[in-house]
């Protein structure tokens, strides 16, 4: 049961954070642009229409009808003026509106038309145009071309210093690499996006980016760290005053899906139901709610949520979501024992996953098709897909395991960068506050000439005291840093494990896999991972309890016992002194 739910949820639940909620629309900008429309004409009016339309493309409450109205009007007037930059921008805006309607084919058509004009003009507008085209291609499962678009967008976004768009591009690149099973690249771009948003103090996007990091760890099979990032995002949102709607949206859905992966159905139902109450008309919320109902063995109720979006996904060429929902439909019919219908939808989902090279969807498809064919007594086909499932599962588990081993150091470095940026942001706020105070003080000094001497004396004393405090603070920080360096050196020494032991363990795992002893390999790998995690966690502690030492010793002896095929036995006796 858990295996069927696990793979399909890992990447599809990224929807809940796949669009970073930018700090838009800007009410002041909208009011200003509306006023300008009354008094401007010609090219300036056309630019204002497009600028106003852009203010309505930002999630979570995109106003597609307003975009169509404003961009359509701008396009007509731009054509009359033969004003090519605005023709390109209007087409791009119309394409964005189609993307948010899930009409991806229509959106791609508009965006490619805009792209051709921008290319002839060598315009900076190519940055956003490539970015939106990449998003359209992503949902159509055209991952390779989508990545090309994002890489082409980055130089233009760097040139215009559009960090908001750059962070969005990195986020979508991370999603694609996660879908392809490239966890190193996915982590890199996701972390870069998060660091960039934190530098910008874009609190809404930082909230969503923390959730995106959780989605990556979930895709890599590290559920504990995934939960930690979800909770970090929610706490960050509360601390920085992110609106309740956005904070809950970035938290409830991911929490529900990860609890579903962990087979905690009541917890999953609680969080997904909360997301459903918050936004009951949203497609992905309704589908996620259906998946939870299916896990609770309510296939008829679940089918209602899946089938209502099927035609829309096909019509809009939304292959990413179609791949998800057709597998959900197949599993629902399989639960109802309608195997022929289940096979039809399973093959459709599998075909989409195969063309996209979406490894987790392929894994889910292999597993489900093997079961359906077996129930239909088509044993040859069942065995074929079971063999495909076993091979791909071993590959994915190996990639996840190796990534986890190499990621511990990267994760620590990344957290240090996050802490440094948080500290820098606080310092910048203090400096900004100090600058305002000095400006106010200077104004008072100009106006109050009679007390300039006294004010100057007070200012001088304050400045001297501040410098003295800064010197003391610098000495304190230097002492803390030295202590921290010493502590880190001790941790590094404790964290080292015998390379010979690790090599033996990995060799044993390889031998079990080679001999097709999957249960022994899984058991050995679980104990080995647990031992490494304990070693890394204990390396951070100045003292380790005897209970932890005994637990690590037990794990070590269990591993040796498995490696030597139970050729010895042992007993650990506790004595109380």
Coordinates of C-alpha atoms in Angstrom, one line a residue:
X1 CA 0.0 0.0 0.0
X2 CA 2.7 2.5 1.0
X3 CA 4.8 1.7 -2.0
X4 CA 2.0 2.6 -4.4
X5 CA 1.4 5.9 -2.7
X6 CA 5.1 6.8 -2.2
X7 CA 6.5 7.4 -5.7
X8 CA 3.7 9.4 -7.2
X9 CA 3.4 11.8 -4.3
X10 CA 7.1 12.6 -4.1
X11 CA 7.3 15.0 -7.0
X12 CA 3.7 15.8 -7.7
X13 CA 3.3 17.4 -4.3
X14 CA 5.9 20.0 -5.4
X15 CA 2.9 21.8 -6.8
X16 CA 2.2 23.3 -3.4
X17 CA 5.4 25.3 -3.6
X18 CA 6.2 25.2 -7.3
X19 CA 5.3 28.9 -7.8
X20 CA 7.0 31.3 -5.5
X21 CA 4.5 33.8 -4.4
X22 CA 6.1 37.1 -5.3
X23 CA 5.3 40.3 -3.5
X24 CA 2.7 41.4 -6.0
X25 CA 0.4 42.8 -7.1
X26 CA 1.4 46.3 -5.9
X27 CA -1.7 48.3 -5.1
X28 CA 0.2 51.6 -5.4
X29 CA 1.6 50.7 -8.8
X30 CA -1.8 49.6 -10.0
X31 CA -3.4 52.9 -8.9
X32 CA -0.6 54.9 -10.5
X33 CA -0.8 53.0 -13.8
X34 CA -4.6 53.4 -13.9
X35 CA -4.3 57.1 -13.5
X36 CA -1.6 57.3 -16.2
X37 CA -3.9 55.5 -18.7
X38 CA -6.3 58.4 -18.6
X39 CA -3.7 61.0 -19.6
X40 CA -1.3 59.1 -21.8
X41 CA -1.5 58.2 -25.5
X42 CA 0.4 56.2 -28.2
X43 CA 3.4 54.2 -27.2
X44 CA 3.4 55.4 -23.6
X45 CA -0.2 54.2 -23.1
X46 CA 0.6 50.8 -24.7
X47 CA 3.5 50.4 -22.3
X48 CA 1.3 51.3 -19.4
X49 CA -1.3 48.8 -20.4
X50 CA 1.3 46.0 -20.5
X51 CA 2.8 47.1 -17.2
X52 CA -0.6 47.0 -15.6
X53 CA -1.4 43.6 -17.1
X54 CA 1.9 42.3 -15.6
X55 CA 0.8 43.3 -12.1
X56 CA -2.0 40.7 -12.4
X57 CA 0.1 37.6 -13.3
X58 CA 1.5 37.0 -9.8
X59 CA 0.1 34.0 -7.9
X60 CA -1.6 33.0 -5.7
X61 CA -4.6 35.0 -7.1
X62 CA -3.7 35.4 -10.8
X63 CA -6.4 37.4 -12.7
X64 CA -6.3 35.8 -16.2
X65 CA -9.3 37.7 -17.5
X66 CA -7.8 41.0 -16.5
X67 CA -4.5 40.1 -18.2
X68 CA -6.3 39.1 -21.4
X69 CA -8.3 42.4 -21.4
X70 CA -5.3 44.7 -20.8
X71 CA -2.7 42.8 -22.9
X72 CA -5.3 42.3 -25.7
X73 CA -6.0 46.0 -25.8
X74 CA -2.2 46.8 -25.8
X75 CA -1.6 44.3 -28.6
X76 CA -4.3 45.9 -30.9
X77 CA -2.9 49.4 -30.3
X78 CA 0.7 48.2 -30.7
X79 CA -0.1 46.6 -34.0
X80 CA -1.6 49.9 -35.3
X81 CA 1.6 51.7 -34.2
X82 CA 3.8 48.8 -35.5
X83 CA 5.5 48.9 -32.1
X84 CA 7.3 45.6 -32.0
X85 CA 8.6 45.5 -28.4
X86 CA 5.0 46.0 -27.1
X87 CA 3.7 43.4 -29.6
X88 CA 6.2 40.9 -28.1
X89 CA 5.3 41.8 -24.5
X90 CA 1.6 41.6 -25.1
X91 CA 1.9 38.1 -26.6
X92 CA 4.0 37.0 -23.7
X93 CA 1.4 38.2 -21.3
X94 CA -1.4 36.5 -23.2
X95 CA 0.8 33.3 -23.1
X96 CA 1.1 33.6 -19.3
X97 CA -2.6 33.9 -18.9
X98 CA -3.1 30.7 -20.9
X99 CA -0.5 28.8 -18.7
X100 CA -2.5 29.7 -15.6
X101 CA -5.6 28.4 -17.4
X102 CA -3.8 25.1 -18.0
X103 CA -4.0 25.8 -21.8
X104 CA -0.3 25.0 -22.2
X105 CA -0.4 24.5 -26.0
X106 CA -2.0 27.9 -26.4
X107 CA 0.4 29.5 -24.0
X108 CA 3.4 28.0 -25.8
X109 CA 2.1 29.4 -29.1
X110 CA 1.9 32.9 -27.7
X111 CA 5.3 32.7 -26.0
X112 CA 7.1 31.3 -29.1
X113 CA 5.6 34.2 -31.2
X114 CA 6.9 36.7 -28.6
X115 CA 10.2 34.9 -28.4
X116 CA 10.8 35.4 -32.2
X117 CA 10.1 39.1 -32.0
X118 CA 12.4 39.5 -28.9
X119 CA 15.2 37.6 -30.6
X120 CA 15.1 39.9 -33.7
X121 CA 15.2 42.9 -31.4
X122 CA 17.8 41.3 -29.1
X123 CA 15.7 42.5 -26.3
X124 CA 16.1 42.0 -22.5
X125 CA 12.5 40.7 -22.6
X126 CA 14.0 37.4 -23.6
X127 CA 14.7 36.6 -20.0
X128 CA 11.1 36.5 -18.8
X129 CA 9.9 35.0 -22.1
X130 CA 12.3 32.1 -21.9
X131 CA 11.4 31.6 -18.3
X132 CA 7.6 31.4 -19.0
X133 CA 8.2 29.2 -22.0
X134 CA 10.3 26.8 -19.8
X135 CA 7.4 26.6 -17.4
X136 CA 4.9 25.7 -20.2
X137 CA 7.3 23.0 -21.5
X138 CA 7.8 21.7 -18.0
X139 CA 4.1 21.0 -17.6
X140 CA 4.1 19.4 -21.0
X141 CA 6.9 17.0 -19.8
X142 CA 9.4 18.4 -22.2
X143 CA 12.1 18.6 -19.6
X144 CA 15.1 18.8 -21.8
X145 CA 13.8 21.8 -23.8
X146 CA 12.6 23.5 -20.6
X147 CA 16.1 23.3 -19.1
X148 CA 17.5 24.9 -22.3
X149 CA 15.0 27.8 -21.9
X150 CA 16.0 28.4 -18.3
X151 CA 19.7 28.3 -19.1
X152 CA 19.1 30.8 -21.9
X153 CA 17.0 33.0 -19.6
X154 CA 19.7 33.4 -17.0
X155 CA 22.2 35.7 -18.9
X156 CA 19.4 38.1 -19.7
X157 CA 18.2 38.1 -16.0
X158 CA 21.7 38.7 -14.8
X159 CA 22.0 41.6 -17.2
X160 CA 18.8 43.2 -16.0
X161 CA 19.6 42.2 -12.4
X162 CA 16.1 40.7 -12.2
X163 CA 16.8 38.5 -9.1
X164 CA 13.1 37.7 -8.6
X165 CA 13.0 36.0 -12.0
X166 CA 16.4 34.4 -11.5
X167 CA 15.2 32.8 -8.3
X168 CA 12.1 31.5 -10.1
X169 CA 14.2 30.0 -12.9
X170 CA 16.5 28.2 -10.4
X171 CA 13.5 26.8 -8.6
X172 CA 12.0 25.3 -11.8
X173 CA 15.4 23.9 -12.8
X174 CA 15.6 22.2 -9.4
X175 CA 12.1 20.6 -10.0
X176 CA 13.2 19.3 -13.3
X177 CA 16.5 17.8 -12.0
X178 CA 14.5 16.2 -9.1
X179 CA 12.1 14.6 -11.6
X180 CA 15.1 13.2 -13.6
X181 CA 16.7 11.9 -10.4
X182 CA 19.7 14.3 -10.4
X183 CA 19.6 15.2 -6.7
X184 CA 22.9 17.0 -6.7
X185 CA 21.9 19.5 -9.3
X186 CA 18.4 19.8 -7.8
X187 CA 19.8 20.6 -4.4
X188 CA 22.3 23.1 -5.9
X189 CA 19.7 25.2 -7.7
X190 CA 17.1 25.0 -5.0
X191 CA 19.6 26.2 -2.4
X192 CA 20.8 28.9 -4.7
X193 CA 17.3 30.1 -5.1
X194 CA 16.7 30.1 -1.4
X195 CA 19.9 32.0 -0.6
X196 CA 19.0 34.6 -3.3
X197 CA 15.5 35.2 -1.9
X198 CA 17.0 35.5 1.6
X199 CA 19.5 38.2 0.3
X200 CA 16.5 40.0 -1.2
X201 CA 14.6 39.8 2.1
X202 CA 11.7 38.5 -0.1
X203 CA 9.9 36.9 2.9
X204 CA 7.1 35.4 0.8
X205 CA 9.5 33.7 -1.6
X206 CA 11.8 32.6 1.3
X207 CA 8.8 30.8 2.8
X208 CA 8.0 29.0 -0.4
X209 CA 11.7 28.2 -1.0
X210 CA 12.1 26.6 2.4
X211 CA 9.1 24.4 1.4
X212 CA 10.9 23.6 -1.9
X213 CA 13.9 22.4 0.0
X214 CA 11.7 20.1 1.9
X215 CA 10.3 18.8 -1.4
X216 CA 13.8 18.0 -2.6
X217 CA 14.6 16.0 0.6
X218 CA 11.3 14.2 0.3
X219 CA 12.2 13.2 -3.3
X220 CA 15.5 11.9 -2.1
X221 CA 13.8 9.8 0.6
X222 CA 14.8 11.9 3.6
X223 CA 11.5 12.5 5.2
X224 CA 12.8 13.8 8.6
X225 CA 14.7 16.7 7.0
X226 CA 11.8 17.3 4.7
X227 CA 9.5 17.8 7.6
X228 CA 12.0 20.0 9.3
X229 CA 12.2 22.4 6.2
X230 CA 8.3 22.5 6.0
X231 CA 8.2 23.6 9.7
X232 CA 11.0 26.1 9.1
X233 CA 9.0 27.7 6.3
X234 CA 5.9 28.0 8.4
X235 CA 7.9 29.5 11.3
X236 CA 9.6 31.9 9.0
X237 CA 6.3 33.0 7.6
X238 CA 4.9 33.7 11.0
X239 CA 8.0 35.6 12.2
X240 CA 8.2 37.8 9.1
X241 CA 4.5 38.5 8.8
X242 CA 3.8 36.6 5.6
X243 CA 0.0 36.6 5.0
X244 CA -1.9 33.7 6.5
X245 CA -3.2 32.5 3.1
X246 CA 0.3 32.1 1.6
X247 CA 1.8 30.6 4.8
X248 CA -0.8 28.0 5.1
X249 CA -0.7 27.2 1.3
X250 CA 3.0 26.5 1.5
X251 CA 2.6 24.4 4.6
X252 CA -0.6 22.4 4.7
X253 CA -0.3 20.6 1.3
X254 CA 3.3 19.4 1.7
X255 CA 2.6 18.3 5.2
X256 CA -0.4 16.2 4.1
X257 CA 1.5 14.5 1.3
X258 CA 4.6 13.6 3.3
X259 CA 2.4 12.1 6.0
X260 CA 0.7 10.1 3.3
X261 CA 4.1 8.8 2.3
X262 CA 4.8 7.8 5.9
X263 CA 1.5 6.0 5.9
X264 CA 0.2 8.2 8.7
X265 CA -3.3 8.5 7.1
X266 CA -5.0 10.4 9.8
X267 CA -2.4 13.1 9.9
X268 CA -2.4 13.3 6.1
X269 CA -6.1 13.6 6.0
X270 CA -6.0 16.4 8.7
X271 CA -3.5 18.6 6.7
X272 CA -5.0 18.0 3.2
X273 CA -8.5 18.7 4.5
X274 CA -7.2 22.0 5.9
X275 CA -5.7 22.9 2.5
X276 CA -9.0 21.9 0.9
X277 CA -11.0 24.2 3.3
X278 CA -8.6 27.0 2.5
X279 CA -8.9 26.6 -1.3
X280 CA -11.7 24.1 -2.2
X281 CA -11.7 24.9 -5.9
X282 CA -8.0 24.4 -6.6
X283 CA -7.2 21.5 -8.9
X284 CA -4.2 20.2 -7.1
X285 CA -5.7 20.5 -3.7
X286 CA -8.7 18.5 -4.8
X287 CA -6.5 15.8 -6.4
X288 CA -4.4 15.6 -3.3
X289 CA -7.6 15.2 -1.3
X290 CA -8.7 12.4 -3.6
X291 CA -5.3 10.6 -3.1
X292 CA -5.8 10.7 0.6
X293 CA -9.3 9.3 0.3
X294 CA -7.9 6.5 -2.0
X295 CA -5.3 5.7 0.6
X296 CA -8.2 5.4 3.2
X297 CA -9.8 2.8 0.8
X298 CA -12.5 5.1 -0.5
X299 CA -12.0 4.6 -4.3
X300 CA -15.5 5.8 -5.4
X301 CA -15.1 9.1 -3.5
X302 CA -11.5 9.5 -4.8
X303 CA -12.5 8.9 -8.4
X304 CA -14.8 11.9 -8.4
X305 CA -11.9 14.2 -7.6
X306 CA -9.6 12.6 -10.3
X307 CA -12.1 12.4 -13.2
X308 CA -13.3 16.0 -13.0
X309 CA -9.9 17.3 -14.3
X310 CA -9.1 14.6 -16.8
X311 CA -10.5 16.3 -19.9
X312 CA -9.1 19.7 -19.0
X313 CA -5.5 18.3 -18.6
X314 CA -5.8 16.5 -22.0
X315 CA -7.2 19.6 -23.7
X316 CA -4.5 21.9 -22.4
X317 CA -1.7 19.3 -23.0
X318 CA -0.9 19.4 -19.3
X319 CA 1.1 16.1 -19.4
X320 CA 2.7 16.6 -16.0
X321 CA -0.6 16.6 -14.2
X322 CA -2.2 14.2 -16.6
X323 CA 0.6 11.7 -15.8
X324 CA -0.4 12.0 -12.1
X325 CA -4.1 11.8 -12.4
X326 CA -4.3 8.9 -14.8
X327 CA -2.2 6.8 -12.4
X328 CA -4.6 7.9 -9.6
X329 CA -7.6 6.9 -11.7
X330 CA -6.0 3.5 -12.5
X331 CA -5.3 2.8 -8.8
X332 CA -8.9 3.7 -8.0
X333 CA -10.3 1.2 -10.6
X334 CA -7.9 -1.4 -9.4
X335 CA -9.3 -1.0 -5.9
X336 CA -12.7 -1.5 -7.4
X337 CA -11.5 -4.7 -9.1
X338 CA -12.1 -3.2 -12.6
X339 CA -8.8 -4.4 -14.0
X340 CA -9.3 -3.7 -17.7
X341 CA -10.2 -0.1 -17.0
X342 CA -7.3 0.2 -14.5
X343 CA -4.9 -1.1 -17.2
X344 CA -6.0 1.4 -19.7
X345 CA -5.2 4.4 -17.5
X346 CA -2.1 2.9 -16.1
X347 CA -0.6 2.4 -19.6
X348 CA -1.4 6.0 -20.4
X349 CA 0.4 7.3 -17.3
X350 CA 3.3 4.9 -18.0
X351 CA 3.6 6.2 -21.6
X352 CA 3.8 9.8 -20.4
X353 CA 6.4 9.0 -17.7
X354 CA 8.5 7.0 -20.2
X355 CA 8.7 9.8 -22.7
X356 CA 9.5 12.3 -20.0
X357 CA 12.1 10.0 -18.3
X358 CA 10.4 10.9 -15.0
X359 CA 12.1 8.2 -12.9
X360 CA 9.8 8.2 -9.8
X361 CA 6.6 8.1 -12.0
X362 CA 8.2 5.2 -14.0
X363 CA 8.9 3.4 -10.8
X364 CA 5.3 3.8 -9.7
X365 CA 4.1 2.7 -13.1
X366 CA 6.2 -0.4 -13.2
X367 CA 5.0 -1.5 -9.8
X368 CA 1.3 -0.8 -10.5
X369 CA 1.3 -2.4 -14.0
X370 CA 2.9 -5.5 -12.6
X371 CA 0.1 -5.9 -10.1
X372 CA -2.6 -5.2 -12.6
X373 CA -1.2 -7.7 -15.1
X374 CA -0.9 -10.3 -12.4
X375 CA -4.6 -9.8 -11.4
X376 CA -5.5 -10.2 -15.1
X377 CA -3.4 -13.5 -15.1
X378 CA -1.0 -12.0 -17.7
X379 CA 2.0 -13.4 -15.9
X380 CA 4.6 -12.7 -18.6
X381 CA 3.7 -9.0 -18.7
X382 CA 3.5 -8.9 -14.9
X383 CA 7.0 -10.4 -14.6
X384 CA 8.4 -8.0 -17.2
X385 CA 7.2 -4.9 -15.3
X386 CA 8.2 -6.4 -11.9
X387 CA 11.8 -6.9 -13.3
X388 CA 11.8 -3.3 -14.6
X389 CA 10.5 -2.1 -11.2
X390 CA 13.2 -4.0 -9.3
X391 CA 16.0 -2.7 -11.5
X392 CA 14.9 1.0 -11.4
X393 CA 14.2 0.8 -7.6
X394 CA 17.7 -0.5 -7.0
X395 CA 19.1 2.4 -9.1
X396 CA 17.0 5.0 -7.3
X397 CA 17.8 3.7 -3.9
X398 CA 21.5 3.7 -4.7
X399 CA 21.4 7.3 -6.0
X400 CA 19.5 8.3 -2.9
X401 CA 21.9 6.6 -0.6
X402 CA 25.0 8.0 -2.2
X403 CA 23.4 11.5 -2.3
X404 CA 22.6 11.3 1.4
X405 CA 26.2 10.3 2.2
X406 CA 27.6 13.2 0.2
X407 CA 25.0 15.7 1.3
X408 CA 25.7 15.9 5.0
X409 CA 28.7 18.2 4.5
X410 CA 26.9 20.3 1.9
X411 CA 23.9 20.6 4.2
X412 CA 26.0 21.9 7.0
X413 CA 27.7 24.4 4.7
X414 CA 24.4 25.5 3.4
X415 CA 22.9 26.1 6.9
X416 CA 26.0 28.2 7.7
X417 CA 25.4 30.3 4.7
X418 CA 21.7 30.7 5.7
X419 CA 22.8 31.8 9.2
X420 CA 25.3 34.2 7.8
X421 CA 22.7 35.8 5.5
X422 CA 20.2 36.0 8.4
X423 CA 22.8 37.8 10.5
X424 CA 23.7 40.1 7.6
X425 CA 20.1 41.0 7.1
X426 CA 19.7 41.9 10.7
X427 CA 22.9 44.0 10.6
X428 CA 21.6 45.8 7.5
X429 CA 18.3 46.6 9.3
X430 CA 20.3 48.0 12.2
X431 CA 22.5 50.0 9.9
X432 CA 19.4 51.3 8.1
X433 CA 17.8 52.3 11.4
X434 CA 21.1 54.0 12.5
X435 CA 21.2 55.9 9.2
X436 CA 17.7 57.2 9.7
X437 CA 18.6 58.3 13.2
X438 CA 21.6 60.2 12.0
X439 CA 19.6 61.9 9.3
X440 CA 17.0 63.0 11.8
X441 CA 19.8 64.2 14.1
X442 CA 21.3 66.3 11.4
X443 CA 18.0 67.9 10.6
X444 CA 17.5 68.8 14.2
X445 CA 21.1 70.2 14.4
X446 CA 20.3 72.5 11.3
X447 CA 17.1 73.8 12.8
X448 CA 18.2 74.1 16.4
X449 CA 21.3 76.3 16.0
X450 CA 21.2 77.4 19.6
X451 CA 21.9 73.9 21.0
X452 CA 24.3 72.8 18.3
X453 CA 27.2 72.7 20.7
X454 CA 25.4 70.6 23.2
X455 CA 24.1 68.3 20.5
X456 CA 27.6 67.9 19.0
X457 CA 29.0 67.0 22.4
X458 CA 26.3 64.4 23.0
X459 CA 26.8 63.0 19.5
X460 CA 30.6 62.7 20.1
X461 CA 30.1 60.9 23.4
X462 CA 27.6 58.5 21.9
X463 CA 29.9 57.8 19.0
X464 CA 32.9 57.2 21.3
X465 CA 30.7 54.9 23.4
X466 CA 29.5 53.1 20.4
X467 CA 33.1 52.5 19.1
X468 CA 34.1 51.2 22.5
X469 CA 31.1 48.8 22.5
X470 CA 31.9 47.7 19.0
X471 CA 35.5 47.0 20.0
X472 CA 34.3 45.0 23.0
X473 CA 31.8 43.2 20.9
X474 CA 34.5 42.4 18.3
X475 CA 36.7 40.9 21.0
X476 CA 33.8 38.8 22.3
X477 CA 32.9 37.5 18.9
X478 CA 36.6 36.7 18.2
X479 CA 36.7 34.6 21.4
X480 CA 33.5 32.9 20.5
X481 CA 34.8 32.1 17.0
X482 CA 38.0 30.6 18.4
X483 CA 35.9 28.5 20.8
X484 CA 33.7 27.4 17.9
X485 CA 36.7 26.5 15.7
X486 CA 38.0 24.3 18.5
X487 CA 34.7 22.7 18.9
X488 CA 34.4 22.0 15.2
X489 CA 37.8 20.4 15.1
X490 CA 36.7 18.1 17.9
X491 CA 33.5 17.3 16.1
X492 CA 35.4 16.5 12.9
X493 CA 37.6 14.0 14.8
X494 CA 34.7 12.3 16.3
X495 CA 32.8 12.2 13.0
X496 CA 35.5 10.1 11.3
X497 CA 34.6 6.5 10.9
X498 CA 36.9 3.7 9.9
X499 CA 37.0 3.8 6.0
X500 CA 37.8 0.0 6.0
X501 CA 34.5 -0.7 7.9
X502 CA 32.5 1.5 5.5
X503 CA 34.1 -0.2 2.5
X504 CA 33.2 -3.6 4.0
X505 CA 29.6 -2.6 4.6
X506 CA 29.2 -1.2 1.0
X507 CA 30.8 -4.4 -0.4
X508 CA 28.3 -6.5 1.6
X509 CA 25.4 -4.5 0.3
X510 CA 26.7 -4.9 -3.2
X511 CA 27.0 -8.7 -2.6
X512 CA 23.4 -9.0 -1.3
X513 CA 22.1 -7.1 -4.3
X514 CA 24.2 -9.2 -6.7
X515 CA 22.8 -12.3 -5.2
X516 CA 19.3 -10.9 -5.4
X517 CA 18.9 -11.0 -1.6
X518 CA 16.9 -7.8 -1.6
X519 CA 15.5 -8.3 1.9
X520 CA 18.9 -8.8 3.4
X521 CA 20.3 -5.8 1.4
X522 CA 17.5 -3.6 2.6
X523 CA 17.9 -4.7 6.2
X524 CA 21.7 -4.2 6.0
X525 CA 21.3 -0.8 4.3
X526 CA 18.8 0.4 6.9
X527 CA 21.1 -0.5 9.8
X528 CA 24.1 1.0 8.1
X529 CA 22.3 4.3 7.4
X530 CA 21.2 4.4 11.0
X531 CA 24.7 3.8 12.3
X532 CA 26.1 6.6 10.1
X533 CA 23.4 9.0 11.2
X534 CA 24.1 8.2 14.9
X535 CA 27.8 8.7 14.3
X536 CA 27.2 12.1 12.7
X537 CA 24.7 13.2 15.3
X538 CA 27.0 12.1 18.2
X539 CA 29.9 14.0 16.7
X540 CA 28.1 17.2 17.5
X541 CA 27.9 16.3 21.2
X542 CA 30.7 16.9 23.8
X543 CA 29.5 13.9 25.7
X544 CA 27.7 10.7 24.6
X545 CA 25.5 8.7 26.9
X546 CA 26.2 5.0 27.6
X547 CA 22.8 4.2 26.1
X548 CA 23.9 5.8 22.8
X549 CA 27.2 4.0 22.9
X550 CA 25.5 0.7 23.5
X551 CA 23.0 1.3 20.7
X552 CA 25.9 2.1 18.2
X553 CA 27.8 -1.0 19.4
X554 CA 24.7 -3.1 18.8
X555 CA 24.3 -1.7 15.3
X556 CA 27.9 -2.4 14.6
X557 CA 27.7 -6.0 15.8
X558 CA 24.5 -6.6 13.9
X559 CA 26.2 -5.4 10.7
X560 CA 29.1 -7.7 11.2
X561 CA 26.8 -10.5 12.1
X562 CA 24.9 -10.0 8.8
X563 CA 28.1 -9.7 6.9
X564 CA 29.4 -13.0 8.2
X565 CA 26.0 -14.8 7.7
X566 CA 25.3 -15.2 11.5
X567 CA 28.6 -17.1 12.0
X568 CA 28.8 -15.7 15.5
X569 CA 26.5 -14.5 18.3
X570 CA 26.9 -11.9 21.0
X571 CA 25.4 -10.6 24.2
X572 CA 25.8 -7.2 25.8
X573 CA 25.3 -7.2 29.6
X574 CA 24.6 -4.0 31.5
X575 CA 25.9 -3.6 35.0
X576 CA 24.8 -0.9 37.4
X577 CA 27.5 0.6 39.5

